[in-house]
Amino acid sequence: MSKRKQPDSKVPAPSMTEQEKVLYNLIQSKQDLGIWSRDVNREARLPNKVVAKSLESLLSRGLIKAVAHFQSKSRKHFLASEFEPSPEITGGKWYDQGSLDTEFVDFLKGQCLKHIRNLKIATVDTVADAVRRSRVLKVDYSSEDIGEIVGALVLDNDVIEMRSNGLGEFAAVPAGGACYKCRDATKEPRVGAMASIPCGVCPEVARCTPGGVVSPATCEYYSKWLDF
Amino acid sequence: MVSPPSQYGIKYAVHIVSSHFGDLVAKVCECLLRRGALTHQNIVRFTEMSASQVKNCLLVLIQQNCVQAFSVEHPGGVGDASRRSTEYMALFDNIIHRMRLPKFVAVVSQELDKECVELFQGLLQHGRLTLEKMIDRAKSGREDCTAQDATRETLFKLVNARFVEHCPDPEPHLSPPSEEGAPARKRTKSSKVAAEPETLEERVLAAAAPMEAKRFLIMFDTATEEDGQKMGDSFLGVGEKRKSDALESDKELGSEGDRVLWRVNVQEFMHRFRHKACVENVRERLDGGAAVALSAMLETSRSMEKKVKTDISVPLSINTIYEEVMKGEAGRAMTLDHLRASLVMLGCERGADESYKIDLKNIIEQAQNEEVESVVLKKYGQNAYRIFRLLSKANRLLETDKISDTAFVDKKETPKILFRLWKDQFLHMEKVVVTGPRQTQFLLWKVNKSTLWPHVLDEMYHAALNLNLRVAYELEKENELLNLPIEKRSGPLEKRYNRIRTVRLLLESSLMKLDDAIMLFHNF
């Protein structure tokens, strides 16, 4: 469902020229996806100069807004001002000015990790509660949002996901419920056998053959590895 | 189902045979690995070696359990009788096992005495030996019968521990598949009717394998005592009850007791290594307590497991597990509640009367996942690591934006990472075109383990071959230095000597660690 602010019924409908009305209706019909500036000319079927002038007028009166697409900052989408731009244009709630807000996401990951460590066995809800109570965030984030961050911690292998059996240390979590536990931070993650040797991560391995141009005997990665 | 060896699997196997037995033997071996089972005549034709050379090479390979002979019936033409021919099949797995013989010795050293280790090493060196030959080796000039008794006792210990077994039938007859309706007499109890059709190798090995009742049966020959003393009744070992109507006659067995051929029972070691891999994975992924609990479960249930690749462990009661836990130093401080918590963390399924069993197949898969994820992390970075883990866990096609959102990787960067992983065969990609007012193309991605895992295994064989070749190259380069007497090594020479020692240690230990990963991806 598109996010849409309710228009104020006490404000009289703004007066627009016929061309402006055509453009405004077109833009409004696109709701939270808006319309790419390049497509406006094509779909409105108005002369370019008229389109440009009308858009400028609508922008200056605050009836529409221009939002940069996350894929390319030069690509502008026009939206009616009452709509919040869709994640398809912005990239999503974790995006800022077209790029993933890595700094903020890493900060939030660190907070969640700290709370999971303190809780020993945590659920998404208990972590979300702990984050809210800590008041480190200016904006409220839902359990769903925190769940996405915890999911990323699982993918980073900082946190293990398990199923509760409802007993012992899992007593607070209903049996079968998803819960999380920190990986032992004092242990260095084990490097796999292939990752430990040059061949395992070699970009030339497909070309490598005994006696070939790229071979184990002449391999520079090996020479570097064995250069103590 | 046994898959045919991969490209680098064959190269690696040929390298092993060449290093151990020379180029001629390796040539015969390579011919069989690439072309499948062949008659002697065809081997001669393809290798362009002489008949006697091929014969000698085959004898070496058979002696060392790297080739199995079998006979097949060929139907004759109209009016002609069918004819039987002998074919030879290379045993790829047994060739690769040759790289892990030191690991086998290490297991025997931990569990049995020095004499057992020496006899075991003799078996490894010679491939297969009769008790008579073992006694001859042990005697080494001694004239009394103590070597005889000691050797029998040592063999008994090795067989009892399942480290040694009867050799298979040297040339079983293979009936055409349509005639193998009833279980063959020589099939082992553990073999079962496979859902997929058996490969030729599986059929040959099944036909050659001794009956389970005979596999670890020791019957010592009392009639050939050199000192003329009768030892008394023949001796049955390994807990097998003798069923006279199920076995061949005493006379027949007794007279051949000392001439039964014995060899290393590779299956026992693979079984133990599989368990060890599970325990180590759990120790790394969870904690020491979980490792102790799993180790106790597997130690108790190993003898009850019917086959090496058991998917689910045998159910054990909490008390049985706890009894085993307390035997070890690491487990003595563990309380029953701590054990219960560890079993839950392991994901054990709890049954009636508080019995527990565990999905070993799942642990093996997790260990395999971690090995590949480690490569992705080192080669492509943290973002690619998250993406790969997401797709590996999802086990289904996911769209690019969905991957980007869930893995928290910038939408502009995600396609680049996905393409790199796809180009290097880590990912499978599909295009979906949606037609509507505008045609939109979506790219879907997936980790396809059925194609990726064999590719990873082939890369491992490639890497193992490379490690071997680099060791050989480094040692060859410093050959003169290595042969120099110690008193002539000083200053820079000493430094170079120390370097080559460290190089050798690093390369060989890396090879042993890689071999563990090869076993993991071969699923033992």
Short mmCIF file of C-alpha atoms in Angstrom, two decimals, chain B residues 78-447:
data_model
loop_
_atom_site.label_atom_id
_atom_site.label_comp_id
_atom_site.label_asym_id
_atom_site.label_seq_id
_atom_site.Cartn_x
_atom_site.Cartn_y
_atom_site.Cartn_z
CA VAL B 78 24.60 -67.27 -33.26
CA GLY B 79 25.70 -70.84 -32.69
CA ASP B 80 28.66 -69.79 -30.51
CA ALA B 81 29.00 -70.44 -26.82
CA SER B 82 29.35 -67.48 -24.47
CA ARG B 83 32.85 -66.67 -23.32
CA ARG B 84 34.24 -65.36 -20.13
CA SER B 85 36.86 -62.65 -19.93
CA THR B 86 38.72 -60.97 -17.09
CA GLU B 87 38.55 -57.22 -16.80
CA TYR B 88 40.41 -54.85 -14.52
CA MET B 89 38.92 -51.84 -12.78
CA ALA B 90 40.84 -49.03 -11.10
CA LEU B 91 39.66 -48.23 -7.58
CA PHE B 92 39.91 -44.45 -7.46
CA ASP B 93 39.01 -44.15 -3.77
CA ASN B 94 41.69 -46.60 -2.69
CA ILE B 95 44.29 -44.71 -4.69
CA ILE B 96 43.37 -41.43 -3.00
CA HIS B 97 43.46 -43.19 0.41
CA ARG B 98 47.19 -43.68 -0.12
CA MET B 99 47.70 -40.00 0.70
CA ARG B 100 46.16 -40.49 4.14
CA LEU B 101 47.98 -43.63 5.24
CA PRO B 102 49.87 -41.65 7.94
CA LYS B 103 46.46 -40.73 9.42
CA PHE B 104 45.56 -44.41 9.58
CA VAL B 105 48.82 -45.12 11.39
CA ALA B 106 48.11 -42.29 13.83
CA VAL B 107 44.74 -43.85 14.76
CA VAL B 108 46.31 -47.27 15.33
CA SER B 109 49.11 -45.68 17.40
CA GLN B 110 46.56 -44.02 19.68
CA GLU B 111 44.61 -47.19 20.35
CA LEU B 112 46.97 -50.13 20.13
CA ASP B 113 50.54 -51.02 21.03
CA LYS B 114 53.81 -50.63 19.16
CA GLU B 115 53.73 -54.16 17.75
CA CYS B 116 50.31 -53.54 16.24
CA VAL B 117 51.59 -50.33 14.64
CA GLU B 118 54.57 -52.19 13.14
CA LEU B 119 52.42 -54.97 11.73
CA PHE B 120 49.93 -52.42 10.45
CA GLN B 121 52.70 -50.47 8.71
CA GLY B 122 53.84 -53.69 7.11
CA LEU B 123 50.36 -54.22 5.72
CA LEU B 124 50.31 -50.68 4.38
CA GLN B 125 53.70 -51.13 2.76
CA HIS B 126 52.87 -54.47 1.15
CA GLY B 127 49.21 -53.86 0.44
CA ARG B 128 48.15 -57.36 1.52
CA LEU B 129 49.82 -60.12 3.50
CA THR B 130 49.09 -63.60 4.72
CA LEU B 131 49.71 -64.47 8.34
CA GLU B 132 52.57 -66.61 7.09
CA LYS B 133 54.23 -63.59 5.51
CA MET B 134 53.57 -61.51 8.61
CA ILE B 135 55.29 -64.11 10.74
CA ASP B 136 58.24 -64.24 8.33
CA ARG B 137 58.62 -60.48 8.59
CA ALA B 138 58.41 -60.58 12.37
CA LYS B 139 60.87 -63.45 12.70
CA SER B 140 63.74 -61.63 10.98
CA GLY B 141 66.19 -64.36 11.78
CA ARG B 142 64.67 -65.52 15.07
CA GLU B 143 64.21 -69.25 15.22
CA ASP B 144 61.78 -69.73 18.11
CA CYS B 145 58.04 -69.67 17.94
CA THR B 146 57.57 -66.50 19.99
CA ALA B 147 57.40 -64.43 16.80
CA GLN B 148 54.60 -66.69 15.60
CA ASP B 149 52.51 -66.36 18.74
CA ALA B 150 53.21 -62.65 19.05
CA THR B 151 52.24 -62.04 15.42
CA ARG B 152 49.00 -63.98 15.80
CA GLU B 153 48.15 -62.04 18.91
CA THR B 154 48.98 -58.75 17.19
CA LEU B 155 46.89 -59.64 14.16
CA PHE B 156 44.06 -60.63 16.44
CA LYS B 157 44.15 -57.20 18.11
CA LEU B 158 44.12 -55.42 14.76
CA VAL B 159 41.25 -57.53 13.43
CA ASN B 160 39.34 -57.17 16.69
CA ALA B 161 39.57 -53.40 16.37
CA ARG B 162 38.36 -53.77 12.75
CA PHE B 163 41.54 -52.13 11.43
CA VAL B 164 42.31 -55.17 9.29
CA GLU B 165 40.03 -57.38 7.20
CA HIS B 166 40.04 -60.26 4.77
CA CYS B 167 40.94 -59.29 1.23
CA PRO B 168 38.12 -59.46 -1.29
CA ASP B 169 37.67 -62.20 -3.84
CA PRO B 170 40.51 -61.73 -6.37
CA GLU B 171 38.26 -62.31 -9.37
CA PRO B 172 34.53 -62.45 -8.67
CA HIS B 173 32.21 -63.31 -11.49
CA LEU B 174 29.81 -60.56 -12.40
CA SER B 175 26.50 -61.71 -13.74
CA PRO B 176 24.60 -59.41 -16.09
CA PRO B 177 22.40 -57.00 -14.04
CA SER B 178 19.13 -58.69 -15.08
CA GLU B 179 20.25 -61.94 -13.50
CA GLU B 180 21.07 -60.40 -10.14
CA GLY B 181 17.54 -60.65 -8.76
CA ALA B 182 18.33 -62.55 -5.54
CA PRO B 183 21.04 -61.18 -3.28
CA ALA B 184 24.42 -62.57 -4.35
CA ARG B 185 25.99 -64.97 -1.88
CA LYS B 186 28.98 -62.75 -1.45
CA ARG B 187 27.05 -59.52 -0.88
CA THR B 188 27.71 -57.97 2.49
CA LYS B 189 24.87 -57.63 5.00
CA SER B 190 25.23 -53.87 4.89
CA SER B 191 24.54 -53.61 1.18
CA LYS B 192 20.99 -52.81 0.28
CA VAL B 193 18.93 -52.50 -2.86
CA ALA B 194 19.77 -48.98 -4.05
CA ALA B 195 17.05 -46.69 -5.33
CA GLU B 196 19.36 -45.75 -8.23
CA PRO B 197 20.88 -48.41 -10.46
CA GLU B 198 24.25 -49.52 -9.13
CA THR B 199 27.37 -48.49 -11.02
CA LEU B 200 29.71 -51.14 -12.35
CA GLU B 201 32.17 -50.32 -9.58
CA GLU B 202 29.53 -50.83 -6.89
CA ARG B 203 28.51 -54.17 -8.41
CA VAL B 204 32.10 -55.39 -8.68
CA LEU B 205 32.97 -54.36 -5.12
CA ALA B 206 29.80 -55.95 -3.77
CA ALA B 207 30.53 -59.17 -5.65
CA ALA B 208 34.15 -59.23 -4.44
CA ALA B 209 33.47 -58.38 -0.80
CA PRO B 210 33.68 -61.29 1.62
CA MET B 211 30.57 -62.20 3.58
CA GLU B 212 30.25 -60.09 6.70
CA ALA B 213 30.60 -63.21 8.86
CA LYS B 214 33.91 -64.04 7.21
CA ARG B 215 35.35 -60.58 6.87
CA PHE B 216 36.89 -60.46 10.34
CA LEU B 217 37.15 -64.17 10.97
CA ILE B 218 40.49 -65.52 12.12
CA MET B 219 41.22 -69.20 11.84
CA PHE B 220 44.79 -70.00 12.72
CA ASP B 221 46.37 -72.94 10.94
CA THR B 222 47.69 -75.49 13.45
CA ALA B 223 48.86 -78.09 10.91
CA THR B 224 51.83 -76.21 9.59
CA GLU B 225 53.72 -75.57 12.83
CA GLU B 226 57.40 -75.72 12.05
CA ASP B 227 58.33 -77.02 15.47
CA GLY B 228 55.81 -79.83 15.08
CA GLN B 229 53.89 -79.01 18.27
CA LYS B 230 50.14 -79.01 18.09
CA MET B 231 48.65 -75.82 19.44
CA GLY B 232 45.29 -77.16 20.30
CA ASP B 233 41.93 -76.17 18.94
CA SER B 234 41.78 -73.62 16.17
CA PHE B 235 41.00 -70.17 17.41
CA LEU B 236 38.04 -68.02 16.55
CA GLY B 237 38.41 -64.32 17.00
CA VAL B 238 36.42 -61.12 16.93
CA GLY B 239 33.28 -62.16 18.73
CA GLU B 240 31.85 -64.04 15.76
CA LYS B 241 29.87 -67.08 16.81
CA ARG B 242 30.75 -70.03 14.74
CA LYS B 243 27.83 -71.51 12.82
CA SER B 244 29.16 -74.68 11.31
CA ASP B 245 26.35 -75.05 8.84
CA ALA B 246 26.85 -71.50 7.55
CA LEU B 247 30.57 -71.71 7.05
CA GLU B 248 32.72 -73.81 4.82
CA SER B 249 34.26 -76.97 6.28
CA ASP B 250 36.80 -76.72 9.10
CA LYS B 251 39.32 -78.61 7.11
CA GLU B 252 39.12 -76.23 4.16
CA LEU B 253 39.36 -73.11 6.30
CA GLY B 254 41.87 -74.53 8.73
CA SER B 255 44.34 -75.52 6.06
CA GLU B 256 44.22 -72.05 4.54
CA GLY B 257 44.07 -70.14 7.83
CA ASP B 258 47.62 -68.89 7.63
CA ARG B 259 47.34 -68.18 3.94
CA VAL B 260 44.29 -65.93 4.14
CA LEU B 261 45.17 -62.59 2.70
CA TRP B 262 44.67 -59.62 5.01
CA ARG B 263 44.56 -55.95 4.21
CA VAL B 264 43.79 -52.65 5.91
CA ASN B 265 40.06 -52.10 6.45
CA VAL B 266 39.74 -48.59 5.04
CA GLN B 267 36.05 -48.41 5.89
CA GLU B 268 36.79 -48.41 9.64
CA PHE B 269 39.10 -45.43 9.31
CA MET B 270 36.65 -43.52 7.09
CA HIS B 271 33.96 -44.17 9.69
CA ARG B 272 36.15 -42.74 12.44
CA PHE B 273 37.28 -39.77 10.34
CA ARG B 274 33.65 -38.93 9.56
CA HIS B 275 32.85 -38.90 13.25
CA LYS B 276 35.95 -36.86 14.00
CA ALA B 277 34.94 -34.30 11.34
CA CYS B 278 31.49 -33.97 12.93
CA VAL B 279 32.94 -33.48 16.41
CA GLU B 280 35.47 -30.89 15.23
CA ASN B 281 32.84 -28.98 13.31
CA VAL B 282 30.60 -28.85 16.36
CA ARG B 283 33.49 -27.78 18.60
CA GLU B 284 34.28 -24.91 16.26
CA ARG B 285 30.70 -23.89 15.52
CA LEU B 286 29.17 -24.36 19.01
CA ASP B 287 31.44 -25.10 21.97
CA GLY B 288 33.53 -27.69 23.78
CA GLY B 289 30.57 -29.06 25.72
CA ALA B 290 28.66 -29.85 22.54
CA ALA B 291 31.78 -31.54 21.13
CA VAL B 292 32.15 -33.71 24.25
CA ALA B 293 28.48 -34.72 24.08
CA LEU B 294 28.64 -35.59 20.38
CA SER B 295 31.93 -37.43 20.75
CA ALA B 296 30.40 -39.59 23.50
CA MET B 297 27.34 -40.37 21.37
CA LEU B 298 29.41 -41.37 18.37
CA GLU B 299 31.94 -43.40 20.33
CA THR B 300 29.11 -45.43 21.84
CA SER B 301 27.17 -45.91 18.65
CA ARG B 302 29.99 -46.53 16.17
CA SER B 303 29.94 -50.28 16.47
CA MET B 304 26.15 -50.26 16.06
CA GLU B 305 26.19 -48.19 12.87
CA LYS B 306 25.66 -50.39 9.83
CA LYS B 307 27.52 -48.21 7.37
CA VAL B 308 30.04 -45.38 7.18
CA LYS B 309 27.59 -42.81 5.83
CA THR B 310 24.91 -43.12 8.50
CA ASP B 311 22.54 -40.16 8.22
CA ILE B 312 20.96 -40.31 11.68
CA SER B 313 22.86 -41.62 14.67
CA VAL B 314 21.63 -44.59 16.68
CA PRO B 315 19.27 -43.38 19.49
CA LEU B 316 20.95 -43.49 22.89
CA SER B 317 19.58 -42.86 26.36
CA ILE B 318 20.84 -39.86 28.33
CA ASN B 319 22.39 -42.22 30.88
CA THR B 320 24.33 -44.16 28.24
CA ILE B 321 25.65 -40.92 26.79
CA TYR B 322 26.55 -39.59 30.24
CA GLU B 323 28.39 -42.80 31.09
CA GLU B 324 30.57 -42.34 28.03
CA VAL B 325 31.02 -38.61 28.69
CA MET B 326 32.39 -39.29 32.17
CA LYS B 327 35.08 -41.60 30.81
CA GLY B 328 36.93 -38.70 29.24
CA GLU B 329 38.88 -36.01 31.05
CA ALA B 330 36.94 -33.24 29.30
CA GLY B 331 33.62 -34.74 30.39
CA ARG B 332 34.31 -35.39 34.06
CA ALA B 333 33.27 -31.88 35.10
CA MET B 334 30.07 -32.03 33.05
CA THR B 335 26.78 -32.26 34.93
CA LEU B 336 23.73 -34.04 33.55
CA ASP B 337 21.96 -30.70 33.01
CA HIS B 338 24.96 -29.33 31.14
CA LEU B 339 24.88 -32.44 28.96
CA ARG B 340 21.17 -31.91 28.28
CA ALA B 341 21.79 -28.27 27.29
CA SER B 342 24.61 -29.38 24.97
CA LEU B 343 22.39 -31.99 23.34
CA VAL B 344 19.76 -29.31 22.72
CA MET B 345 22.36 -26.97 21.27
CA LEU B 346 23.45 -29.80 18.98
CA GLY B 347 19.88 -29.98 17.71
CA CYS B 348 19.45 -33.56 18.87
CA GLU B 349 16.03 -35.09 18.48
CA ARG B 350 14.68 -36.21 21.82
CA GLY B 351 12.71 -39.45 21.85
CA ALA B 352 10.81 -41.49 24.39
CA ASP B 353 12.54 -42.25 27.73
CA GLU B 354 14.86 -39.32 27.09
CA SER B 355 16.80 -40.90 24.26
CA TYR B 356 18.67 -38.72 21.81
CA LYS B 357 19.75 -39.05 18.22
CA ILE B 358 21.39 -36.57 15.91
CA ASP B 359 21.34 -35.79 12.22
CA LEU B 360 24.95 -36.43 11.18
CA LYS B 361 24.18 -35.69 7.55
CA ASN B 362 23.21 -32.18 8.60
CA ILE B 363 26.50 -31.66 10.46
CA ILE B 364 28.47 -32.86 7.44
CA GLU B 365 26.51 -30.44 5.23
CA GLN B 366 27.21 -27.59 7.63
CA ALA B 367 30.92 -28.43 7.59
CA GLN B 368 30.86 -28.47 3.80
CA ASN B 369 29.03 -25.12 3.72
CA GLU B 370 31.60 -23.56 6.04
CA GLU B 371 34.50 -24.74 3.89
CA VAL B 372 33.08 -23.09 0.78
CA GLU B 373 31.96 -19.97 2.67
CA SER B 374 35.51 -19.57 3.96
CA VAL B 375 36.77 -19.43 0.35
CA VAL B 376 34.08 -16.92 -0.63
CA LEU B 377 34.97 -14.70 2.33
CA LYS B 378 38.69 -14.70 1.58
CA LYS B 379 38.34 -14.36 -2.18
CA TYR B 380 35.43 -11.92 -2.50
CA GLY B 381 34.97 -10.21 0.87
CA GLN B 382 32.39 -9.84 3.62
CA ASN B 383 29.49 -8.66 1.44
CA ALA B 384 29.88 -11.62 -0.91
CA TYR B 385 30.10 -13.88 2.16
CA ARG B 386 26.72 -12.65 3.42
CA ILE B 387 25.18 -13.01 -0.02
CA PHE B 388 26.53 -16.53 -0.49
CA ARG B 389 25.37 -17.63 2.97
CA LEU B 390 21.91 -16.20 2.29
CA LEU B 391 21.58 -18.14 -0.95
CA SER B 392 23.06 -21.29 0.56
CA LYS B 393 20.56 -21.24 3.45
CA ALA B 394 17.62 -20.28 1.23
CA ASN B 395 18.29 -23.17 -1.17
CA ARG B 396 16.05 -21.59 -3.78
CA LEU B 397 16.13 -18.88 -6.43
CA LEU B 398 16.16 -15.34 -5.10
CA GLU B 399 15.86 -12.10 -7.05
CA THR B 400 18.67 -9.54 -7.06
CA ASP B 401 16.91 -6.84 -5.03
CA LYS B 402 15.67 -9.32 -2.47
CA ILE B 403 19.25 -10.52 -2.00
CA SER B 404 20.44 -6.95 -1.66
CA ASP B 405 17.81 -6.12 0.98
CA THR B 406 18.23 -9.24 3.09
CA ALA B 407 22.03 -9.32 2.98
CA PHE B 408 22.33 -5.55 3.53
CA VAL B 409 24.52 -5.03 0.49
CA ASP B 410 24.09 -1.83 -1.52
CA LYS B 411 21.80 -2.36 -4.51
CA LYS B 412 24.41 -0.96 -6.89
CA GLU B 413 27.11 -3.33 -5.62
CA THR B 414 25.01 -6.51 -5.40
CA PRO B 415 24.80 -7.30 -9.13
CA LYS B 416 28.59 -6.95 -9.49
CA ILE B 417 29.20 -9.42 -6.66
CA LEU B 418 26.60 -11.84 -8.00
CA PHE B 419 28.14 -11.81 -11.47
CA ARG B 420 31.61 -12.45 -10.10
CA LEU B 421 30.36 -15.41 -8.08
CA TRP B 422 28.44 -16.71 -11.09
CA LYS B 423 31.44 -16.37 -13.40
CA ASP B 424 33.53 -18.45 -10.98
CA GLN B 425 30.77 -21.09 -10.82
CA PHE B 426 29.70 -20.47 -7.24
CA LEU B 427 26.18 -19.47 -8.27
CA HIS B 428 23.52 -20.53 -10.72
CA MET B 429 21.63 -17.77 -12.53
CA GLU B 430 18.29 -17.66 -14.34
CA LYS B 431 16.66 -14.84 -16.27
CA VAL B 432 12.94 -14.19 -16.02
CA VAL B 433 11.30 -11.77 -18.42
CA VAL B 434 7.97 -10.28 -17.36
CA THR B 435 5.90 -8.89 -20.20
CA GLY B 436 3.41 -6.13 -19.58
CA PRO B 437 3.20 -2.47 -20.48
CA ARG B 438 6.94 -2.66 -20.32
CA GLN B 439 9.14 -5.71 -20.59
CA THR B 440 11.12 -6.18 -17.39
CA GLN B 441 13.94 -8.62 -16.87
CA PHE B 442 14.66 -10.13 -13.47
CA LEU B 443 17.73 -12.11 -12.57
CA LEU B 444 17.32 -14.96 -10.10
CA TRP B 445 20.22 -16.58 -8.26
CA LYS B 446 20.80 -19.79 -6.41
CA VAL B 447 23.55 -21.90 -4.84
#
